[in-house]
Tab-separated table of C-alpha atoms and ligand atoms in Angstrom:
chain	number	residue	atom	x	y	z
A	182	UNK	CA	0.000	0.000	0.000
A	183	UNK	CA	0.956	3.350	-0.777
A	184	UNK	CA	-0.041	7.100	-0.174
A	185	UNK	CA	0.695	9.638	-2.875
A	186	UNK	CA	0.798	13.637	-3.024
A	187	UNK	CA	0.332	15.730	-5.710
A	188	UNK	CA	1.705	19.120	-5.474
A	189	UNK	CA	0.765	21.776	-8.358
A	190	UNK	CA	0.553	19.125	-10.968
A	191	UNK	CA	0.047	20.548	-14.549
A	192	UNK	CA	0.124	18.922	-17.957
A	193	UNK	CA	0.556	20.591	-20.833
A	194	UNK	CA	0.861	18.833	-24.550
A	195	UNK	CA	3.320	19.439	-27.091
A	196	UNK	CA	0.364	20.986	-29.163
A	197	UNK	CA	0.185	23.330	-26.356
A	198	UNK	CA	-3.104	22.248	-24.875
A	199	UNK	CA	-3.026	23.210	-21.046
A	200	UNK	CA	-5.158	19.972	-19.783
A	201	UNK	CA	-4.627	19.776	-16.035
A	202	UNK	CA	-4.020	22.891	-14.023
A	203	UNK	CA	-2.590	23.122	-10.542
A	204	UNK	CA	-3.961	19.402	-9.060
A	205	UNK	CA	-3.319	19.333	-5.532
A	206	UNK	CA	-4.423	16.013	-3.865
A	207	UNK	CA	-2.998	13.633	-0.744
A	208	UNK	CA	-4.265	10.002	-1.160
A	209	UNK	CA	-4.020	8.516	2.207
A	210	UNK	CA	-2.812	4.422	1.923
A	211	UNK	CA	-5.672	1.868	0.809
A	212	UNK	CA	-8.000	5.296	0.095
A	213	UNK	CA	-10.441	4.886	-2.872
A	214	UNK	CA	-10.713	8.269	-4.840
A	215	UNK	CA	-12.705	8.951	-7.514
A	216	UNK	CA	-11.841	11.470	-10.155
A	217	UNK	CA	-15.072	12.580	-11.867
A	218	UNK	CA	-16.228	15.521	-14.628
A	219	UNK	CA	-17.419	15.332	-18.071
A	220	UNK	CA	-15.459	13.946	-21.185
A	221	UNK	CA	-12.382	16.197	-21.813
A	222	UNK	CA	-12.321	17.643	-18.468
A	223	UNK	CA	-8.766	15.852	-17.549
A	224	UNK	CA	-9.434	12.791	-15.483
A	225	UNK	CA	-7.254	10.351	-17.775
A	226	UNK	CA	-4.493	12.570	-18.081
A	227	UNK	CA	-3.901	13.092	-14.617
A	228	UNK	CA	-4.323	8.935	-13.971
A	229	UNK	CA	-1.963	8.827	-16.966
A	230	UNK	CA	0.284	11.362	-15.007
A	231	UNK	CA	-0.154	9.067	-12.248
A	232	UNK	CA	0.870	5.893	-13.704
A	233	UNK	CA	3.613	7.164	-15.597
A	234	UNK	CA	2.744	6.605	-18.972
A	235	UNK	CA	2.434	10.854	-19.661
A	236	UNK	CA	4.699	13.105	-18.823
A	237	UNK	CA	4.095	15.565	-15.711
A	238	UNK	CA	4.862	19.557	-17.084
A	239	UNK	CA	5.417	20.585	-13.955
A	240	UNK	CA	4.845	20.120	-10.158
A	241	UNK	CA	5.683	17.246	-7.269
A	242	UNK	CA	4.307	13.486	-7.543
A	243	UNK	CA	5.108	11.641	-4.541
A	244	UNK	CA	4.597	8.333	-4.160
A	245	UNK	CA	5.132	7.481	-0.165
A	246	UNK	CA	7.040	10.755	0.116
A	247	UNK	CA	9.413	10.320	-2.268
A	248	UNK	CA	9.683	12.007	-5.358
A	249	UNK	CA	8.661	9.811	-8.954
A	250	UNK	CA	8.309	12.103	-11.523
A	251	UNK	CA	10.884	10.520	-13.282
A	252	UNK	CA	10.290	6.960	-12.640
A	253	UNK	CA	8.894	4.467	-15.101
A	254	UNK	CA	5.311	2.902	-14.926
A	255	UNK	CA	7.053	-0.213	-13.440
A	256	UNK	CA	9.161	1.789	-10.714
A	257	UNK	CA	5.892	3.276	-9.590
A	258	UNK	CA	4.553	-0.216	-8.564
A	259	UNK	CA	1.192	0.807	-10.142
A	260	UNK	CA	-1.132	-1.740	-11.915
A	261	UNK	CA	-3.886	-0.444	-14.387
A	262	UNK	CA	-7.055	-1.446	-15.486
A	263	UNK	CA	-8.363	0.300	-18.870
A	264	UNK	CA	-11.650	0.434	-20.649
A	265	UNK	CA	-10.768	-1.566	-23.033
A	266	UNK	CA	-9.665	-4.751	-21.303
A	267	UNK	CA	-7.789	-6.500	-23.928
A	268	UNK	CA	-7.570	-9.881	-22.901
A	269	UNK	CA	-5.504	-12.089	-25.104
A	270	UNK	CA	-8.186	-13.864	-26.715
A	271	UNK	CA	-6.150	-17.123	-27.325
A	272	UNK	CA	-4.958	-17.706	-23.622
A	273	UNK	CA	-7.353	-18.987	-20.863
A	274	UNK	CA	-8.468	-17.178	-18.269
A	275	UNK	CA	-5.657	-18.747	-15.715
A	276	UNK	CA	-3.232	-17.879	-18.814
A	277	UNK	CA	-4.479	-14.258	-18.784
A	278	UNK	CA	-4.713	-14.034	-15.402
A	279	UNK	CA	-1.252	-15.194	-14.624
A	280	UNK	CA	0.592	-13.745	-17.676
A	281	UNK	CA	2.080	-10.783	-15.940
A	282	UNK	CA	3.700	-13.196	-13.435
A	283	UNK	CA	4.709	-15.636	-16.211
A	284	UNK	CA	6.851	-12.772	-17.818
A	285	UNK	CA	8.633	-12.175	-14.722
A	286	UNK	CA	9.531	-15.865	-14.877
A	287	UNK	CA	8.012	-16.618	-11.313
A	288	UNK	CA	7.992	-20.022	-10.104
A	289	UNK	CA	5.317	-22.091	-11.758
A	290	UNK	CA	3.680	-23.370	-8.201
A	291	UNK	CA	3.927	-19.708	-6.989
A	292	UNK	CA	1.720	-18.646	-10.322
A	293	UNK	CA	-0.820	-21.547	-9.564
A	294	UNK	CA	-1.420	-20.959	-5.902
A	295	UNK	CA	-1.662	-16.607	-7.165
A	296	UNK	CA	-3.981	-17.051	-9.740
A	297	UNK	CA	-6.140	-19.856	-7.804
A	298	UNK	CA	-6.163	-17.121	-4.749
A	299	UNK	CA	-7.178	-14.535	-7.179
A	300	UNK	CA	-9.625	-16.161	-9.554
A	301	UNK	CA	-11.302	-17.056	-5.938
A	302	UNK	CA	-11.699	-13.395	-5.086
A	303	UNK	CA	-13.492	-12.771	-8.268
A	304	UNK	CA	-15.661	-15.807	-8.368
A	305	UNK	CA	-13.871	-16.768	-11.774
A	306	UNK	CA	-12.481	-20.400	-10.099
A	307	UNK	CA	-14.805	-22.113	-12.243
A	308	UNK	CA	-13.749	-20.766	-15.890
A	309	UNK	CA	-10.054	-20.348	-15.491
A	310	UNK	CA	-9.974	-23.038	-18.382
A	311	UNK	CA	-12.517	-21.074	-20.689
A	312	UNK	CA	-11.268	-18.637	-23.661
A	313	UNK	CA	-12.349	-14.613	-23.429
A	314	UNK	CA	-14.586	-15.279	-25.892
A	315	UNK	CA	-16.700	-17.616	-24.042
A	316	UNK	CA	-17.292	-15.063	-20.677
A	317	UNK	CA	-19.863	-12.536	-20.773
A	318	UNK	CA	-18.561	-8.646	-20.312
A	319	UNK	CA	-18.540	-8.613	-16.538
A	320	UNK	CA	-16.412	-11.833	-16.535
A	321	UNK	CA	-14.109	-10.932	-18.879
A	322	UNK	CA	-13.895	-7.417	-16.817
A	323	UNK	CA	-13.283	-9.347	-13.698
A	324	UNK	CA	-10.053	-11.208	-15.974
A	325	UNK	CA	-8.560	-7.860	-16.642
A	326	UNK	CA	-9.137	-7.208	-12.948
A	327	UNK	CA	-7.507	-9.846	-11.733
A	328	UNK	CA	-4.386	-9.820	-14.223
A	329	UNK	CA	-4.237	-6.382	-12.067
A	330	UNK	CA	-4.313	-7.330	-9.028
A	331	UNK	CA	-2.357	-10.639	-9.150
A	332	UNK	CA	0.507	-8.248	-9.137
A	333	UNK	CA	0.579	-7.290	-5.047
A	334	UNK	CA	0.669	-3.209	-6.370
A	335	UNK	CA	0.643	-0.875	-4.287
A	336	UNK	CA	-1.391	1.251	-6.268
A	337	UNK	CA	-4.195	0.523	-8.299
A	338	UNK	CA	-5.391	2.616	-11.333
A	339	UNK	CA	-8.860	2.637	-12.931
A	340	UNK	CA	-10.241	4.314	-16.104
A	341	UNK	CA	-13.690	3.919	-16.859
A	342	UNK	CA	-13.137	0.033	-16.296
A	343	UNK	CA	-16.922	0.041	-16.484
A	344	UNK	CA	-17.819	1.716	-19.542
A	345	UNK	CA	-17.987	-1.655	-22.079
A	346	UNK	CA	-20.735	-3.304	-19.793
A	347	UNK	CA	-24.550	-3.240	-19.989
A	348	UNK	CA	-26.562	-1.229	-17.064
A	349	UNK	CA	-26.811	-4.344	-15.121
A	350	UNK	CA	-23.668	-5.362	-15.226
A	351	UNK	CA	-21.897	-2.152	-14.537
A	352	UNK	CA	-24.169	-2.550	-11.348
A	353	UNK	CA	-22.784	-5.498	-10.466
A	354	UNK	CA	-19.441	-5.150	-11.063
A	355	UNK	CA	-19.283	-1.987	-9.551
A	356	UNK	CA	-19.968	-3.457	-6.320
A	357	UNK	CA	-17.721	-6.370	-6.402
A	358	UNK	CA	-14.895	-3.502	-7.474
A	359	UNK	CA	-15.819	-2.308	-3.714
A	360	UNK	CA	-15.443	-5.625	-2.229
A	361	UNK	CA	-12.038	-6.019	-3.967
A	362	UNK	CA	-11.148	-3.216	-2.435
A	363	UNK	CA	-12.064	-4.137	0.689
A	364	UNK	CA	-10.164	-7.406	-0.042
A	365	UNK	CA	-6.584	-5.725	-1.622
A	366	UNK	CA	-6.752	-2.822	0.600
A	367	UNK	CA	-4.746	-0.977	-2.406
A	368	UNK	CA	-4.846	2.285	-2.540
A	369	UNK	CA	-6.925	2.904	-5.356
A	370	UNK	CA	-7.388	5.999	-8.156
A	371	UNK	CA	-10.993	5.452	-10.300
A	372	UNK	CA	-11.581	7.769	-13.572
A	373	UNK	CA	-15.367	7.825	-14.318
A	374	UNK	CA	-17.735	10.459	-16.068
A	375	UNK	CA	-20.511	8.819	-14.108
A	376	UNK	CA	-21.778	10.425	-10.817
A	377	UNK	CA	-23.554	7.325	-9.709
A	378	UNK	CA	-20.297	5.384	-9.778
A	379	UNK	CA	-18.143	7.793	-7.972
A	380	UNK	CA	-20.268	8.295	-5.122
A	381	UNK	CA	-21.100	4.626	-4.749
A	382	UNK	CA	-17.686	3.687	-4.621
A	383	UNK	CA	-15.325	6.975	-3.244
A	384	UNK	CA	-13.655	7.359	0.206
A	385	UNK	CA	-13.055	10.926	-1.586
A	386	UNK	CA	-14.785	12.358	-5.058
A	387	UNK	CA	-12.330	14.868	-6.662
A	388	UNK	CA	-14.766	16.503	-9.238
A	389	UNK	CA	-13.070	18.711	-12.123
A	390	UNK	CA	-13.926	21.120	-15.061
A	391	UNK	CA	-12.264	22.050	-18.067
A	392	UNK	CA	-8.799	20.824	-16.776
A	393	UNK	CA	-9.319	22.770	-12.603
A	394	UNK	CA	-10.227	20.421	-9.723
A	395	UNK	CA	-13.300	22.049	-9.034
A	396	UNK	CA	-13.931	20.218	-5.270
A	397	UNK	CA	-12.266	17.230	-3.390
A	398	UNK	CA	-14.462	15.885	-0.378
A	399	UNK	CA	-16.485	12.830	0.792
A	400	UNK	CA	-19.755	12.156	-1.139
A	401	UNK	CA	-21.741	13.516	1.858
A	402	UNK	CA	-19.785	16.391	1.464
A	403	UNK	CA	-20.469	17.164	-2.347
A	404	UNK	CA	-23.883	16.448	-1.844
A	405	UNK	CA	-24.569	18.868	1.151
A	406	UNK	CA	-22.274	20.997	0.848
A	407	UNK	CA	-21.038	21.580	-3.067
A	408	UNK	CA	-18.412	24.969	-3.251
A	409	UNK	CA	-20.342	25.641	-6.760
A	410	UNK	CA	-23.128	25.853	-9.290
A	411	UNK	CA	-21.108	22.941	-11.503
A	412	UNK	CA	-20.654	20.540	-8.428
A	413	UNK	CA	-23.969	21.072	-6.946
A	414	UNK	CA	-25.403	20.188	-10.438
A	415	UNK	CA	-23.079	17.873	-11.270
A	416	UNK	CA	-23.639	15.513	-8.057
A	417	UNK	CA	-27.088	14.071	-7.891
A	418	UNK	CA	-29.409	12.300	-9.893
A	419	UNK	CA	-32.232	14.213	-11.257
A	420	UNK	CA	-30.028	17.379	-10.952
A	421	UNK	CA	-30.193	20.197	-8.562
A	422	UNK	CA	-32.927	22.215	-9.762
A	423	UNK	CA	-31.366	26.075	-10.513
A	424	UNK	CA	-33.581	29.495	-10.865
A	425	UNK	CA	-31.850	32.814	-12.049
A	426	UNK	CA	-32.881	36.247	-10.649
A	427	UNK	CA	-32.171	39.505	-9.629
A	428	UNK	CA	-32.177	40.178	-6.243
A	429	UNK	CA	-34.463	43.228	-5.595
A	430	UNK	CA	-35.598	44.812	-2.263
A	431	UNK	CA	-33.739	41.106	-0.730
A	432	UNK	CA	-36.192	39.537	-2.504
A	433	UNK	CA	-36.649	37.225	-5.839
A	434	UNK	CA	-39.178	36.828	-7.980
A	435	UNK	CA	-40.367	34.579	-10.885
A	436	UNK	CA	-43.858	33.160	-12.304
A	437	UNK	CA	-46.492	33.961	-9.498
A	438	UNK	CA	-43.302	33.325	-6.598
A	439	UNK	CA	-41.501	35.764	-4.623
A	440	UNK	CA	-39.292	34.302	-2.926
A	441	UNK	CA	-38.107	36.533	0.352
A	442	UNK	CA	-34.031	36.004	0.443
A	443	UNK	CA	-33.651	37.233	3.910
A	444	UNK	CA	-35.214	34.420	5.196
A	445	UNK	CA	-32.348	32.633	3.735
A	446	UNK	CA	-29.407	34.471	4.254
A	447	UNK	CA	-30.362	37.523	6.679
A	448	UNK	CA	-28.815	40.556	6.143
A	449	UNK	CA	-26.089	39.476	3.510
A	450	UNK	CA	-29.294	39.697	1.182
A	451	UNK	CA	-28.495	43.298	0.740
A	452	UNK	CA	-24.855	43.062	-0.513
A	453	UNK	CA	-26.685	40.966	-3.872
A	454	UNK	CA	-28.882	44.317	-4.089
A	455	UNK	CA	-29.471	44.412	-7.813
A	456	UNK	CA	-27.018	41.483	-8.612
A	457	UNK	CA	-28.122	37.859	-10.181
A	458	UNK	CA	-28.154	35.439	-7.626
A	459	UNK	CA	-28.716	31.925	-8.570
A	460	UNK	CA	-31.760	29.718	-6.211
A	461	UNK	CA	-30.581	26.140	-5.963
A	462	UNK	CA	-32.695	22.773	-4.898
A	463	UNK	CA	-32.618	19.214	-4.977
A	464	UNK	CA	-35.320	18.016	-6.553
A	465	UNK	CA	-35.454	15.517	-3.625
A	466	UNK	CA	-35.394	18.058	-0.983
A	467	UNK	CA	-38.862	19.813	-1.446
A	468	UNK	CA	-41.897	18.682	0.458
A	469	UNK	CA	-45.480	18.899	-0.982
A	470	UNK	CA	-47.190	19.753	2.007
A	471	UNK	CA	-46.873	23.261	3.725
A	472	UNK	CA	-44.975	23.830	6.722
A	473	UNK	CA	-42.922	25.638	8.874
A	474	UNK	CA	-39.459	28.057	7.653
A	475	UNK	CA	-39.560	26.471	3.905
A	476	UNK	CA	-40.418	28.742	1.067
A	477	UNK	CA	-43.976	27.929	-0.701
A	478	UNK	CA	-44.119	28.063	-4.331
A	479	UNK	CA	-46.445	27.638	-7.266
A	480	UNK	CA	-45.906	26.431	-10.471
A	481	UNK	CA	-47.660	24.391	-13.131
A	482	UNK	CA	-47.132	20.485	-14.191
A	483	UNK	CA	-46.001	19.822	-17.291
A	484	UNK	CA	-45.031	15.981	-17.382
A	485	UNK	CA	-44.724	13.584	-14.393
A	486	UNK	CA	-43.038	9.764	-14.993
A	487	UNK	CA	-43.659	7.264	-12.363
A	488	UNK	CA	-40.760	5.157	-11.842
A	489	UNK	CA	-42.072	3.155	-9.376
A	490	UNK	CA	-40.470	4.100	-5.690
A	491	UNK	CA	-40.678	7.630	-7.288
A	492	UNK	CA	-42.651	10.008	-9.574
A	493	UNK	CA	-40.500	12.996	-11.074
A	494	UNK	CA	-42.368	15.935	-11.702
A	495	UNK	CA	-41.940	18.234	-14.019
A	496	UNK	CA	-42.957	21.773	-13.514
A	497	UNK	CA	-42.910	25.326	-15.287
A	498	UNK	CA	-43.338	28.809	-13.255
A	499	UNK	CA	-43.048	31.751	-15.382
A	500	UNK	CA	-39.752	31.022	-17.724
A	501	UNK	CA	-38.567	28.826	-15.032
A	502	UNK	CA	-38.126	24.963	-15.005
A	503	UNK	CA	-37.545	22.560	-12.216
A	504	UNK	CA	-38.015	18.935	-11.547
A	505	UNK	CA	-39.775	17.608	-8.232
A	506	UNK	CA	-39.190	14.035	-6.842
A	507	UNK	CA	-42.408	12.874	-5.347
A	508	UNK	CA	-43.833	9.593	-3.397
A	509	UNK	CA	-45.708	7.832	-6.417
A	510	UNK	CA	-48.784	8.268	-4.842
A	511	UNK	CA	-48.665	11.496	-4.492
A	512	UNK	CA	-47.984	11.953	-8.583
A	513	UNK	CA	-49.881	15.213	-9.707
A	514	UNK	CA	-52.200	15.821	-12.357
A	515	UNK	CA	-50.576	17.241	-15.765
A	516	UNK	CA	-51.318	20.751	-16.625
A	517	UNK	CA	-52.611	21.172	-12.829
A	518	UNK	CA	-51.091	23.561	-10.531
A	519	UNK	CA	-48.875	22.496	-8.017
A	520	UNK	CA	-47.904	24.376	-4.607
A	521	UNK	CA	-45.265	22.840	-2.744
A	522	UNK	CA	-42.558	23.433	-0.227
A	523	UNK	CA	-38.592	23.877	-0.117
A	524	UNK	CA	-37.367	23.965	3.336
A	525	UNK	CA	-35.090	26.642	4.021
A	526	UNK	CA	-32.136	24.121	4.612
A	527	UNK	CA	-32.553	22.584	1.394
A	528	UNK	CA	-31.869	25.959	-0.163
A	529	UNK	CA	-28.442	26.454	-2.265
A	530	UNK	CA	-27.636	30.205	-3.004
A	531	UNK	CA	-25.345	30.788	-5.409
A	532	UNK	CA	-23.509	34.007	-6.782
A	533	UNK	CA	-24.473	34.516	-10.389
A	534	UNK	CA	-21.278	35.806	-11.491
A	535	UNK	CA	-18.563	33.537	-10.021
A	536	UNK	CA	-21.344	30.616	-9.856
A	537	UNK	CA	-19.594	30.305	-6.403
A	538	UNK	CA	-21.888	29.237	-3.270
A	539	UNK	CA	-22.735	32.149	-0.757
A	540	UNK	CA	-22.352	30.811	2.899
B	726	ADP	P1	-11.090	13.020	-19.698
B	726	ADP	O1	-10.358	11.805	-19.268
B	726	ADP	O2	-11.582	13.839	-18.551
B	726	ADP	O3	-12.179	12.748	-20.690
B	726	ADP	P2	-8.580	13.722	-20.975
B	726	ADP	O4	-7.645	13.745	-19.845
B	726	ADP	O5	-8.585	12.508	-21.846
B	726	ADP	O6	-10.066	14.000	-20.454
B	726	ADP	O7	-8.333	14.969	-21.893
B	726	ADP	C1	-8.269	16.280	-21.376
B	726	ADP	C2	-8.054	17.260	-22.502
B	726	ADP	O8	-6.755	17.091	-23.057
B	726	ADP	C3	-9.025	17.082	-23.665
B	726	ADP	O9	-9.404	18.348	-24.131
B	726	ADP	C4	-8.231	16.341	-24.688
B	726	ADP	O10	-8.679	16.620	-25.987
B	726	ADP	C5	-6.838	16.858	-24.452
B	726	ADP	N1	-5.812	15.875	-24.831
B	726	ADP	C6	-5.753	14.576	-24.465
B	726	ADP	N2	-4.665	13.973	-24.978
B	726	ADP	C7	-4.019	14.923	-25.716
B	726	ADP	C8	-2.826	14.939	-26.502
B	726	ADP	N3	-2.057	13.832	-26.635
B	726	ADP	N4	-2.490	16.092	-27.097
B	726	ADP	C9	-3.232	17.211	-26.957
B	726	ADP	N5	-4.373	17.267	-26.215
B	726	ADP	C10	-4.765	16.136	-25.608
């Protein structure tokens, strides 16, 4: 097991592309951290950085305090599992499993007893005889898994190692990835664009943008308590719900709502006098009936899907959208109006301008 620091990490290609900035991170030994953000944002690179197969531009990678810029992939003791998972499609599973070993010339008994211990972790015992080509996705996933961890690593690198298998699968795999961490202990870096995955599995979530670590923190902590408009939408599944407006006389107004900011934020409503503030909730977080210190609000329904332990709800006031998640059987009537509640804790406020979160 190891821990690793990144100090002002940067990469820059040879085109000139600037795709990480600044990445500051400590990964504590046998931590699981999760580096998530849309496509291009940067998450590859910096595993790439990590595993030594790109170059770092410029700042500190430490790998159990000791500086490794310069060493090799195999120096770093990292083992990496990719998308694609290449198997070698005319060696068994034991053969693929065990080929990393074999090229290091380790004793043949050794290799048997590994591979046996390994295939057992992954529940592949019974087809170490079978070809790739006779395992379904998630099996042949679990191979490239365990030709990763056969090697006793002390770090272990994941991109996307999900993204070839169905819905169900990724589901299943992505919880026996958390038992094989459990099992390794290795300290482990995931790449992933999807938010469901890295909250599942993280100790820590580092979510970026365009190249800049946008937040680094626990998923309890991106959930409750995202630093800005891009995290708070980016964590959660529908997404936060967002309304624009000017703030006028503390207050903010759209469709038939005014919504009174002071209750929110006191008297720091009057420095956003006249500035565009932006109104953030989950659309988990409202409640339908009234109560006490939440904001009521009115809008119309426009579409509502029952998915079965929930209804989303789709609503419209004035140019504003929003999605509610409701108890099924409580699902509204389309083009009815709706009143319902947001709680005053449940309330994100955001600055307009630097889409930063006002505390
Ligand atoms: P992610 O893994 O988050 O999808 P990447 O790390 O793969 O993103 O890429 C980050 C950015 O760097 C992208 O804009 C991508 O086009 C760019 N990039 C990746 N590889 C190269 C390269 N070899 N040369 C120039 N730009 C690159």
């Amino acid at each position: 097991m190891a821990y690793i620091t990144l100090k002002n990490i940067n990469k820059i290609y040879p085109n000139g592309y600037h795709a990480v900035h600044d990445f500051n991170l400590e990964i504590e030994k046998g931590e699981f951290i999760v580096f998530v953000g849309p496509s291009g944002c940067g998450k590859s690179t910096t595993l790439r950085m990590i595993a030594g197969l790109e170059d770092i531009s410029n700042g500190d990678f430490l790998i159990n305090g000791n500086r490794a810029n310069e060493l090799g992939p195999r120096e770093r003791e990292v083992a990496m599992v990719f998308q694609s998972y290449a198997l070698y499609p005319q060696m068994t599973v034991f053969d693929n499993i065990a080929f990393g070993l074999t090229l290091q010339g380790v004793d043949e008994e050794v290799i048997e007893e590994k591979v046996k211990k390994t295939a057992a972790i992954l529940g592949l015992t019974d087809y170490l005889d079978r070809l790739p080509r006779a395992l379904s996705g998630g099996q042949r996933q679990r191979v490239a898994i365990g030709r990763a961890i056969i090697r006793k690593v002390g770090i272990f690198l994941m991109d996307e190692p999900l993204s070839n298998l169905d819905a169900k699968q990724r589901v299943t795999m992505r919880s026996e990835i958390a038992s094989i961490h459990r099992e390794t202990g290795a300290t482990t870096i995931y790449v992933t664009h999807d938010q469901t995955e890295a909250m599942t599995l993280a100790d820590r979530i580092v979510v970026m943008k365009d190249g800049y670590v946008q937040q680094i923190g626990t998923p309890y902590e991106l959930y409750f308590n995202p630093v800005n408009v891009f995290v708070a939408g980016f964590i959660g599944e529908p997404p936060m719900n967002f309304i624009r407006g000017k703030v006028s006389g503390g207050k903010m107004a759209f469709g038939k709502n005014t919504i009174d900011l002071t209750k929110k934020m006191g008297k720091k409503a009057a420095d956003y006098e006249g500035k565009e503030i932006v109104f953030g909730f989950r659309p988990e977080a409202i409640d339908l009936f009234a109560e006490e210190n939440a904001y009521k609000i009115d809008a119309d329904v426009e579409l509502t899907e029952m998915l079965g332990d929930n209804t989303n709800v789709y609503i419209t006031s004035g140019e504003e959208k929003a999605i509610l998640k409701v108890d099924p059987h409580d699902t509204p009537e389309i083009d009815e109006p709706i009143t319902f509640c947001i709680p005053y804790e449940s309330v994100y406020l955001f600055d307009a301008e630097t889409e930063q979160r006002i505390m």
